[in-house]
XYZ file of C-alpha atoms in Angstrom:
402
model
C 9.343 31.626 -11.381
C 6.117 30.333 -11.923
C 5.020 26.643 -11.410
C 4.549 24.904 -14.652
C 2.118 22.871 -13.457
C -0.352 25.690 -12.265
C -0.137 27.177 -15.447
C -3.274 27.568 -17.504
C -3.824 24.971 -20.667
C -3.166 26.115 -23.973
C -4.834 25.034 -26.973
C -3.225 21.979 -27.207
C -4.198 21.107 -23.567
C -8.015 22.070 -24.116
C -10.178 20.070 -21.683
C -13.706 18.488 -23.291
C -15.224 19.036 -19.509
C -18.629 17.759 -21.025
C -16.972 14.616 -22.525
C -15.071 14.227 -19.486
C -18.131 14.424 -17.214
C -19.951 11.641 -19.861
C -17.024 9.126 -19.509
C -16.951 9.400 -15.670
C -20.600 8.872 -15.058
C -20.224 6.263 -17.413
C -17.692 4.680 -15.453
C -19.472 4.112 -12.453
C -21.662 1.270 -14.620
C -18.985 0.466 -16.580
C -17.799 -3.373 -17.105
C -14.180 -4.132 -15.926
C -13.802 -5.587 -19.771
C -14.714 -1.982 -20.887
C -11.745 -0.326 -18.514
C -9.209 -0.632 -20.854
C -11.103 1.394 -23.745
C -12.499 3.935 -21.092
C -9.084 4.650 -19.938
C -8.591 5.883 -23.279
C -11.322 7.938 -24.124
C -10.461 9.766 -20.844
C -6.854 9.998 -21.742
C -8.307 11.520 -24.996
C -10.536 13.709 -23.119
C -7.516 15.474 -21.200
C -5.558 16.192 -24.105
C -3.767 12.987 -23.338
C -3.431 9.951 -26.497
C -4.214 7.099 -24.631
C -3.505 5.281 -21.444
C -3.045 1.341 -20.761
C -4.088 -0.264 -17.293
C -1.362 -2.735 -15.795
C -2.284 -4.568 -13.139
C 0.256 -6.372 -10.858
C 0.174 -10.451 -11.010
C -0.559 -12.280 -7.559
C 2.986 -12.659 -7.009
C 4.032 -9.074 -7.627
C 6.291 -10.318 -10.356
C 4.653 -9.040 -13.953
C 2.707 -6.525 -14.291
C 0.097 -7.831 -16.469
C -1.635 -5.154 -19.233
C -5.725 -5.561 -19.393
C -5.580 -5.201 -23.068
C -5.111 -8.911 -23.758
C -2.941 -8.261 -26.781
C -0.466 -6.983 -25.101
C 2.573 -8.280 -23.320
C 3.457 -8.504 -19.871
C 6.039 -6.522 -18.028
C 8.765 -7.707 -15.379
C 8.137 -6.058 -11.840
C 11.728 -6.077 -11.617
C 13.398 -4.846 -14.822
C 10.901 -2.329 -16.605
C 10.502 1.333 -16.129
C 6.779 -0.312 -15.347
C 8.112 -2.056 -12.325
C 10.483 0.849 -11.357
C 7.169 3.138 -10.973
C 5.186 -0.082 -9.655
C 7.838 -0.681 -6.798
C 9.145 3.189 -5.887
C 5.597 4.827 -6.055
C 7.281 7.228 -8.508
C 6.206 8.204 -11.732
C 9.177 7.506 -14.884
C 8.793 9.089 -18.184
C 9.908 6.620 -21.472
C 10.835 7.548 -24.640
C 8.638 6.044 -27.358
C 7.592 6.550 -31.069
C 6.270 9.986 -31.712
C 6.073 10.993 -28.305
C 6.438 9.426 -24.759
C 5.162 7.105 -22.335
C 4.636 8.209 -18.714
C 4.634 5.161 -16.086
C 2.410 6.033 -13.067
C 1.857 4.035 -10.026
C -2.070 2.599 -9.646
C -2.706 2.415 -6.034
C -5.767 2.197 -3.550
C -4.278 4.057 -0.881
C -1.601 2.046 0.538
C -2.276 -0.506 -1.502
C -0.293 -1.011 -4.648
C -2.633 -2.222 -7.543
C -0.457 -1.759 -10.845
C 0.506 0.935 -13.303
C -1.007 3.542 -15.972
C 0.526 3.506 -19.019
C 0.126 7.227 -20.239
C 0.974 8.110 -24.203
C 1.312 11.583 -24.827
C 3.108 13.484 -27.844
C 4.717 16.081 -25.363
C 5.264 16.623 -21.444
C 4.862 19.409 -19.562
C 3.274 20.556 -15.947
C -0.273 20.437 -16.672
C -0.010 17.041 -18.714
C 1.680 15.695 -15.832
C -0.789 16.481 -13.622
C -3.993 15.155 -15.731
C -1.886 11.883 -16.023
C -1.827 11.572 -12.272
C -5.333 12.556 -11.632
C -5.885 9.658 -14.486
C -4.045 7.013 -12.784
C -6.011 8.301 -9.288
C -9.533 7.891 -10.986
C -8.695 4.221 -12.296
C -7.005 3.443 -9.236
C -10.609 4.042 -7.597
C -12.027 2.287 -10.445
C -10.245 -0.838 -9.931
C -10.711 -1.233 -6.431
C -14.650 -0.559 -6.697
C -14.778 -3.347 -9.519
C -12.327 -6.235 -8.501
C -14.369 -6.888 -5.733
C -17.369 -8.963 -8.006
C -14.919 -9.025 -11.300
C -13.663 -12.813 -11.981
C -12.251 -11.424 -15.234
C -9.662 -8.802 -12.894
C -8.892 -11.533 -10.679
C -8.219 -13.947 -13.365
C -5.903 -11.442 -15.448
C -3.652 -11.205 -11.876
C -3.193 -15.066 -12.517
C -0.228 -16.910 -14.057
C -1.487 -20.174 -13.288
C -4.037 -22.411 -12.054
C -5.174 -21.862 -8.353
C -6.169 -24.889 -6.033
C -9.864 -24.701 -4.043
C -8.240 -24.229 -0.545
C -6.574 -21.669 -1.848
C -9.409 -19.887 -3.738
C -11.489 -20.493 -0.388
C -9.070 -18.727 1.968
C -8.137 -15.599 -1.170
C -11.868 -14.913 -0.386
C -11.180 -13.901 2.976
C -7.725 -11.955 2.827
C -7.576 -7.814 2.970
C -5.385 -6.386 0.652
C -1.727 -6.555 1.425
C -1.018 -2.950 2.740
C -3.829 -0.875 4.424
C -2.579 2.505 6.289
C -3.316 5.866 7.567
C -0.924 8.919 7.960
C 0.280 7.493 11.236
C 0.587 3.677 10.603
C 1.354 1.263 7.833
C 0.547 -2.484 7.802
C 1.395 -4.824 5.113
C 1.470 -8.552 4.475
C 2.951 -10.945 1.889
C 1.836 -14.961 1.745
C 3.320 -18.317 -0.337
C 2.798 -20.359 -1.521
C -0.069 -17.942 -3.819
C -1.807 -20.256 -5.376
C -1.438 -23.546 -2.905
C -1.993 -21.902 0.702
C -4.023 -24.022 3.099
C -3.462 -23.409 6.463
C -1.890 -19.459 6.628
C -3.528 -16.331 6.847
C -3.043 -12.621 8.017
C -5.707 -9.635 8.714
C -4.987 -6.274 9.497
C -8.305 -3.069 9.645
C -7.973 -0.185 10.794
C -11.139 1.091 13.394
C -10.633 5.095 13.712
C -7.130 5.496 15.505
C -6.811 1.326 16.251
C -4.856 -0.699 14.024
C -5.849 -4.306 14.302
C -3.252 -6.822 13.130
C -3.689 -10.652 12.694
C -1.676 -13.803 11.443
C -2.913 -17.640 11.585
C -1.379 -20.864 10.971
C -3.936 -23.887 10.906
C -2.477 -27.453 11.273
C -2.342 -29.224 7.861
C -2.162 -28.131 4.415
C -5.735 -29.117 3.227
C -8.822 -27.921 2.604
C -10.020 -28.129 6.227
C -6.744 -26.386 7.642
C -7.756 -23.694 5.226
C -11.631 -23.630 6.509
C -9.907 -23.466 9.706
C -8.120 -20.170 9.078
C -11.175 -18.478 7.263
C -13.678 -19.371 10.580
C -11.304 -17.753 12.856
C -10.431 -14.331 10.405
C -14.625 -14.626 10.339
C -15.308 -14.647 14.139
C -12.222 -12.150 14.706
C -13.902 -9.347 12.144
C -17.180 -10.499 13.541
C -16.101 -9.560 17.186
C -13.996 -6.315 15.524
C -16.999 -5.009 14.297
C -19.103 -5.447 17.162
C -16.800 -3.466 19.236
C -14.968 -5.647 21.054
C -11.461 -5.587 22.733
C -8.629 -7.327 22.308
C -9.547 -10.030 24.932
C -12.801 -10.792 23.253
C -11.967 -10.697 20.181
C -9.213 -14.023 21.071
C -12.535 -15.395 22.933
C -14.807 -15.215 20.057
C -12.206 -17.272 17.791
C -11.629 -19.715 20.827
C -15.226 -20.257 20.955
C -16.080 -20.238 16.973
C -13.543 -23.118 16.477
C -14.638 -24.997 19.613
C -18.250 -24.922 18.363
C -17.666 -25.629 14.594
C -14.876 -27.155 13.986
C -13.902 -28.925 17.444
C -11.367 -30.973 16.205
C -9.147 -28.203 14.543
C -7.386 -25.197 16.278
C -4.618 -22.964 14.713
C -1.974 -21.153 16.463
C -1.350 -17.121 16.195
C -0.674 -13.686 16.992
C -3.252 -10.766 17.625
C -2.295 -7.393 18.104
C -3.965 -3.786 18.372
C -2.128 -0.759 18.163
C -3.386 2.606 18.984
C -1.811 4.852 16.375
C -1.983 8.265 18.206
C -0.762 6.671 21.567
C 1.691 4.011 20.294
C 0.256 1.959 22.852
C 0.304 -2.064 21.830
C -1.332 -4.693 23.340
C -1.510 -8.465 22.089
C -2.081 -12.004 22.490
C 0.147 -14.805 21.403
C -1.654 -17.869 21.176
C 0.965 -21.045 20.684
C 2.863 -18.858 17.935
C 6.333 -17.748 16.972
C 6.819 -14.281 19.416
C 6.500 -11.020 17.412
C 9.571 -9.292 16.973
C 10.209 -5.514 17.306
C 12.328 -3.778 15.215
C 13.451 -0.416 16.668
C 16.743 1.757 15.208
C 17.800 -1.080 12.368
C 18.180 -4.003 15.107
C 16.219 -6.961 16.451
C 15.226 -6.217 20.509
C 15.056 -9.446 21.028
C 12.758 -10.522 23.229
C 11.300 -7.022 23.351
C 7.897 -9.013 22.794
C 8.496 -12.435 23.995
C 5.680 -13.689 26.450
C 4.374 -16.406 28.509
C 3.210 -19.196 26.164
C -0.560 -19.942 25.898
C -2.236 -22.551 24.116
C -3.427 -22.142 20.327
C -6.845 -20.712 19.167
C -9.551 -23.410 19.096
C -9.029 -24.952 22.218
C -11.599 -23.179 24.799
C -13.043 -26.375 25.648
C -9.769 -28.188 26.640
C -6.422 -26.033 27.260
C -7.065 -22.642 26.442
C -7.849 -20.419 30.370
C -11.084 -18.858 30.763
C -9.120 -15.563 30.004
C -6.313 -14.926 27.925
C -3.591 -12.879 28.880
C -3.221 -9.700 26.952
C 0.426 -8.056 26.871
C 0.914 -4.189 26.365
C 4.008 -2.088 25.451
C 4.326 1.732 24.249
C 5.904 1.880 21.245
C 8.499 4.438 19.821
C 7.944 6.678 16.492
C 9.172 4.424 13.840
C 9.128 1.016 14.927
C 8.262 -1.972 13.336
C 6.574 -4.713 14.418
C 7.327 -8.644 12.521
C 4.658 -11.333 12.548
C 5.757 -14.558 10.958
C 4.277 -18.176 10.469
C 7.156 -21.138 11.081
C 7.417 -21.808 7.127
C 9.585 -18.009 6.960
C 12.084 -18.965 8.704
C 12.375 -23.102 8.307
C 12.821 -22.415 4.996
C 15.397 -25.129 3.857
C 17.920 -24.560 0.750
C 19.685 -27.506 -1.038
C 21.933 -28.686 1.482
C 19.009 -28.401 4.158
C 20.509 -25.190 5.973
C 17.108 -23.209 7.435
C 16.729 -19.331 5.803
C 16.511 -18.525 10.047
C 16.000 -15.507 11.889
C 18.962 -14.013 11.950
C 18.918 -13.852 7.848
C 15.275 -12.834 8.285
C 15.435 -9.882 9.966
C 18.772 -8.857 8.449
C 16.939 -8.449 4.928
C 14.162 -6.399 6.425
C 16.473 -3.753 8.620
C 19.302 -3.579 5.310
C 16.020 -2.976 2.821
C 14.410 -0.842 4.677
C 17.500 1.464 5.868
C 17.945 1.330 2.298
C 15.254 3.687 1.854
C 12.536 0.494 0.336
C 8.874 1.239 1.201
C 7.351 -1.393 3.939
C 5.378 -3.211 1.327
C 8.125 -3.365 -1.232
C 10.678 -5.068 1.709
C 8.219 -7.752 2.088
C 8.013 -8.457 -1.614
C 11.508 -8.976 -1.911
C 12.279 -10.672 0.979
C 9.419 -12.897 0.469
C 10.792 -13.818 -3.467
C 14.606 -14.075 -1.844
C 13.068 -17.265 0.287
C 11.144 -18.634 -2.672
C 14.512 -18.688 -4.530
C 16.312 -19.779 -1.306
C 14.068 -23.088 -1.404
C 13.831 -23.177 -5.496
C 10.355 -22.329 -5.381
C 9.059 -25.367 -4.186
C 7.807 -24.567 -0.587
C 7.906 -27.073 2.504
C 5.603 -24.947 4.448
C 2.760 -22.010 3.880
C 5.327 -18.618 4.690
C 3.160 -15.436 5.445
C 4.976 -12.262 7.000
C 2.990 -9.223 8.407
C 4.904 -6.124 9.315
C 3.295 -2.832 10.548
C 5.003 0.456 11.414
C 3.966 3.146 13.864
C 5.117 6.398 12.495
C 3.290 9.434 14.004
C 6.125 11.798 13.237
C 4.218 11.936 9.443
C 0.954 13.251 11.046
């Protein structure tokens, strides 16, 4: 039988290739205020009626449309949100015709949804849909980087300057390759001070980061940024593990001698499964391997936080290594996860902690979707009101999908 989506376009499905070539040069100068009646003219352009960018709020709650006019849409109970959190496309019923939800992403990054109208469905409108939402995925993620109007649409409410000062400096939550996965989540969004995380990826090396700066101020939150600065800095200039923890010691000891910051840094070599890191006065990483906790699978002998080269910190730190095995996850955490506090002052804790992420994830939940949840279930555990920043990093080694 033949595949419906190989099948060559009828009339109805004509493709204006010269049009279509004119909107997509177009795009490459095109304002991120103009994105929403571009996406439209190239829905038009594929046979398509028109197509609606939704981009996901900071929060991963709404998913927020970039025609102003419009409405918002729950993450969690739309057809929106279903494609938003599964990566899966869902078709809708609608007047005269029907609305297919596609997932916007930047490779492992999950940016939002496409909104795609079209009178019928079949293979080849399927397919122009998708290579729709993959063009405007690009298209965000080339624009948002100097657009205040994107970043302002992915905002429900005001954000405080320590906050907007350390946003600056973040990656996006998920990065990946076909062998490894690394994604991060961080509360409170639009208060942070003192929390960060970092994770690149440098050929077959994942590099994996999380902070937590004393205080909640502006200076806890300069803190933070110095040290993600002088780790990329030291990253990028080819530099191991070892002086990579050096370069932050010695950043913070030169300009900001009074502050320091406690953390984890880790590298993992994806084709090897070989990981190495440093634990630096922080909460020991946890390794999740078969749906349980091997505790103390990571545990190691405690060294002074980042910042103090000139005082406590040894002239080298010690770097632990481990092999990993295919599928295993590796937990970074800051304090404020798991001291989360509820009315009657019992802690979220551990135990509850990594019991959400092994039941979601056997569950079949994608890494980055596991983090979103668990992240809202200890917002709602404390009533949303936050005693401490909470940031989670988790990254999997997975070689088996090479």
């Amino acid at each position: 039988m033949p595949d419906p989506s190989r099948a060559s376009a009828g009339p109805d499905t004509a493709v204006d290739e010269n049009l279509l070539e004119e909107l997509i040069v177009e795009a490459q100068t095109a304002l991120p205020v103009e994105l929403p009646g571009l996406a439209d003219r190239c829905a038009m352009a594929l046979g398509l009626d028109s197509a609606l960018i939704y981009l996901v709020d900071l929060q991963q709650e709404l998913l927020v449309p970039l025609d102003e006019a419009m409405e918002s849409l729950p993450v969690d109970r739309s057809l929106a949100g279903w494609a938003y959190r599964t990566l899966s496309p869902r078709v809708d019923d609608a007047d005269a015709g029907l609305i297919v939800w596609l997932p916007l992403v930047d490779g492992a990054e999950r940016l939002g949804v496409l909104a795609v109208r079209t009178t019928a469905l079949d293979g080849v409108r399927m397919r122009r849909s998708r290579m729709l939402a993959y063009l405007f995925g690009m298209l965000i993620t080339s624009k948002r980087a100097y657009s205040d109007w994107l970043a302002a649409r992915a905002r429900t409410v005001p954000m405080r300057l320590p906050a907007e000062m350390l946003r600056a400096f973040l990656p996006s939550h998920t990065i990946g390759s076909a062998r490894c996965v690394s994604t991060a989540v961080l509360e409170p969004a639009y208060e942070v001070a003192g929390d960060a995380f970092d994770h690149a990826v440098i050929k077959d090396l994942l590099h994996t980061m999380i902070l937590d700066s004393m205080g909640h101020d502006l200076a806890s939150g300069l803190t933070t940024s110095v040290a993600m600065a002088a780790a990329r800095n030291a990253r990028r200039g080819g530099g191991d593990l070892a002086d990579v923890v050096d370069a932050v010691d010695r950043a913070l000891a030169e300009w900001l001698p009074d502050h320091f910051c406690t953390g984890v840094l880790c590298r993992l070599d994806a084709v090897t499964g070989v990981l190495r890191w440093v634990n630096c006065g922080h909460p020991p990483p946890l390794l999740i391997r078969a749906e349980r906790v091997l505790h103390g699978a990571l545990d190691s002998t405690p060294q002074p936080p980042i910042g103090l080269a000139d005082h406590l910190a040894p002239a080298t730190r010690e770097v632990h290594e481990t092999t990993l095995e295919p599928g295993d996850c590796v937990l970074l955490y800051t304090d404020g996860v798991v001291e989360a506090r509820d009315a009657d002052d019992a802690e979220f804790g551990l135990d509850r902690f990594t019991d959400f992420i092994i039941r979601s994830s056997s569950a079949g939940q994608r890494p980055a979707e596991v983090l979103r949840l668990l992240i809202h279930a200890i917002l709602d555990y404390q009533r949303n009101k936050l005693r401490d920043d909470a940031t989670i990093l988790l990254f999997e080694w997975r070689p088996q999908y090479q």
